[in-house]
């Protein structure tokens, strides 16, 4: 069974840092692009970042560029999102998704909540 | 960024009746490879989103055939032929041809 399990979310003060992890299983992780998508409380879905299979190519939403870094460890089948200079508006559930090509996101992890608050 | 506009934003449907959601993009989603990268996702209450439809009209594995997608260029539609209780949730369209990938605002489907 294809599974994505996020972890690392929590409460952090503005300006702080957090690293999210996504453990992948049930598929050949190193063959796929991977993305992060977030959802603020009561709001819609917003794409955050993507990374190619070998980690050499990344892309970010303008809202997080320069503050967030996506990376992966194919030996550990794990995707990461390093978040720094966090803002209140970064408060959201962060979903890890497998990208089956052209942003065909399937499946989605269960999400990990991030709360940025004084 | 490509703007995705869904209508209506909410829908109240009697079980067994049809439902339809429109999605319009601010740019064409037709790629040079001949494919159109428009997706539909459903987020059931308390759950993560799940892929329903990819490339306009192809149903994802396990998706019932009462769900169908259609459209081309910039205008797309998701139809449910007979709404069931398990279809309740928020439906999102999304384009994947232009970075950043962008989602519609979501359409909340509830039962009457």
Short mmCIF file of C-alpha atoms in Angstrom, two decimals, chain B:
data_model
loop_
_atom_site.label_atom_id
_atom_site.label_comp_id
_atom_site.label_asym_id
_atom_site.label_seq_id
_atom_site.Cartn_x
_atom_site.Cartn_y
_atom_site.Cartn_z
CA UNK B 1 -0.31 32.68 -11.71
CA UNK B 2 -3.21 30.81 -13.33
CA UNK B 3 -6.46 31.64 -11.55
CA UNK B 4 -8.94 28.80 -11.15
CA UNK B 5 -12.55 29.87 -10.56
CA UNK B 6 -15.14 27.38 -9.36
CA UNK B 7 -18.91 27.79 -9.34
CA UNK B 8 -20.95 27.35 -7.33
CA UNK B 9 -19.06 27.60 -4.03
CA UNK B 10 -21.69 25.53 -2.29
CA UNK B 11 -24.18 22.95 -3.42
CA UNK B 12 -27.05 21.28 -1.59
CA UNK B 13 -28.26 18.14 -3.34
CA UNK B 14 -30.92 15.54 -2.60
CA UNK B 15 -29.44 12.03 -2.55
CA UNK B 16 -29.97 10.34 -5.90
CA UNK B 17 -30.02 13.63 -7.77
CA UNK B 18 -27.26 14.89 -10.07
CA UNK B 19 -24.73 17.58 -9.26
CA UNK B 20 -22.43 19.68 -11.40
CA UNK B 21 -19.45 21.92 -10.62
CA UNK B 22 -17.84 24.31 -13.06
CA UNK B 23 -14.18 25.29 -13.11
CA UNK B 24 -12.69 27.98 -15.32
CA UNK B 25 -9.01 28.73 -15.72
CA UNK B 26 -7.48 32.08 -16.63
CA UNK B 27 -5.19 30.39 -19.18
CA UNK B 28 -5.49 27.38 -21.40
CA UNK B 29 -4.51 24.11 -19.73
CA UNK B 30 -3.80 22.35 -23.04
CA UNK B 31 -0.19 21.26 -23.26
CA UNK B 32 1.89 20.79 -26.40
CA UNK B 33 1.77 17.04 -25.78
CA UNK B 34 -1.95 17.16 -26.48
CA UNK B 35 -2.94 16.54 -22.88
CA UNK B 36 -4.86 18.90 -20.64
CA UNK B 37 -3.64 18.95 -17.05
CA UNK B 38 -6.81 19.61 -15.11
CA UNK B 39 -7.57 17.62 -11.96
CA UNK B 40 -10.43 17.24 -9.51
CA UNK B 41 -9.87 16.43 -5.83
CA UNK B 42 -12.36 15.68 -3.08
CA UNK B 43 -11.68 16.46 0.56
CA UNK B 44 -14.14 14.57 2.72
CA UNK B 45 -14.85 15.93 6.20
CA UNK B 46 -11.84 15.44 8.47
CA UNK B 47 -9.78 13.77 5.75
CA UNK B 48 -6.95 14.59 3.40
CA UNK B 49 -7.81 15.39 -0.20
CA UNK B 50 -8.01 12.50 -2.65
CA UNK B 51 -7.62 12.46 -6.41
CA UNK B 52 -10.89 11.90 -8.27
CA UNK B 53 -10.21 12.86 -11.87
CA UNK B 54 -6.99 13.50 -13.78
CA UNK B 55 -6.39 14.98 -17.23
CA UNK B 56 -9.96 16.34 -17.38
CA UNK B 57 -11.86 13.07 -17.65
CA UNK B 58 -9.89 10.04 -16.43
CA UNK B 59 -11.15 8.59 -13.16
CA UNK B 60 -8.55 7.70 -10.57
CA UNK B 61 -8.39 4.12 -9.33
CA UNK B 62 -11.42 3.17 -7.25
CA UNK B 63 -13.48 6.24 -8.13
CA UNK B 64 -17.10 5.28 -8.91
CA UNK B 65 -18.34 5.81 -12.45
CA UNK B 66 -21.02 8.20 -11.25
CA UNK B 67 -18.22 10.78 -11.30
CA UNK B 68 -17.31 12.21 -14.69
CA UNK B 69 -15.20 15.09 -15.90
CA UNK B 70 -15.37 17.01 -19.13
CA UNK B 71 -14.18 20.20 -20.77
CA UNK B 72 -11.32 21.65 -22.72
CA UNK B 73 -9.06 24.66 -22.90
CA UNK B 74 -10.24 26.84 -20.03
CA UNK B 75 -13.70 25.48 -19.17
CA UNK B 76 -14.24 22.29 -17.22
CA UNK B 77 -17.04 20.48 -15.43
CA UNK B 78 -17.29 17.76 -12.80
CA UNK B 79 -20.56 15.87 -12.77
CA UNK B 80 -21.97 13.41 -10.28
CA UNK B 81 -24.79 11.47 -11.88
CA UNK B 82 -26.48 10.43 -8.62
CA UNK B 83 -25.20 11.93 -5.40
CA UNK B 84 -24.65 9.57 -2.49
CA UNK B 85 -24.01 10.32 1.18
CA UNK B 86 -20.31 9.48 0.83
CA UNK B 87 -19.88 12.25 -1.76
CA UNK B 88 -20.20 14.99 0.86
CA UNK B 89 -17.16 17.23 1.15
CA UNK B 90 -15.27 19.97 -0.64
CA UNK B 91 -14.36 19.56 -4.32
CA UNK B 92 -11.33 21.34 -5.75
CA UNK B 93 -10.21 21.70 -9.33
CA UNK B 94 -6.49 22.19 -9.93
CA UNK B 95 -4.27 22.95 -12.89
CA UNK B 96 -0.89 21.30 -13.27
CA UNK B 97 0.48 22.72 -16.50
CA UNK B 98 1.76 26.06 -15.21
CA UNK B 99 3.90 26.53 -12.10
CA UNK B 100 2.81 27.27 -9.49
CA UNK B 101 0.09 24.65 -9.55
CA UNK B 102 -3.10 26.38 -8.49
CA UNK B 103 -6.39 25.24 -7.01
CA UNK B 104 -9.91 26.56 -7.27
CA UNK B 105 -11.52 27.98 -4.12
CA UNK B 106 -13.40 24.75 -3.49
CA UNK B 107 -17.08 23.79 -3.77
CA UNK B 108 -18.77 22.44 -0.67
CA UNK B 109 -21.30 19.68 -1.41
CA UNK B 110 -23.87 18.87 1.25
CA UNK B 111 -26.99 16.73 1.26
CA UNK B 112 -30.48 18.18 1.41
#
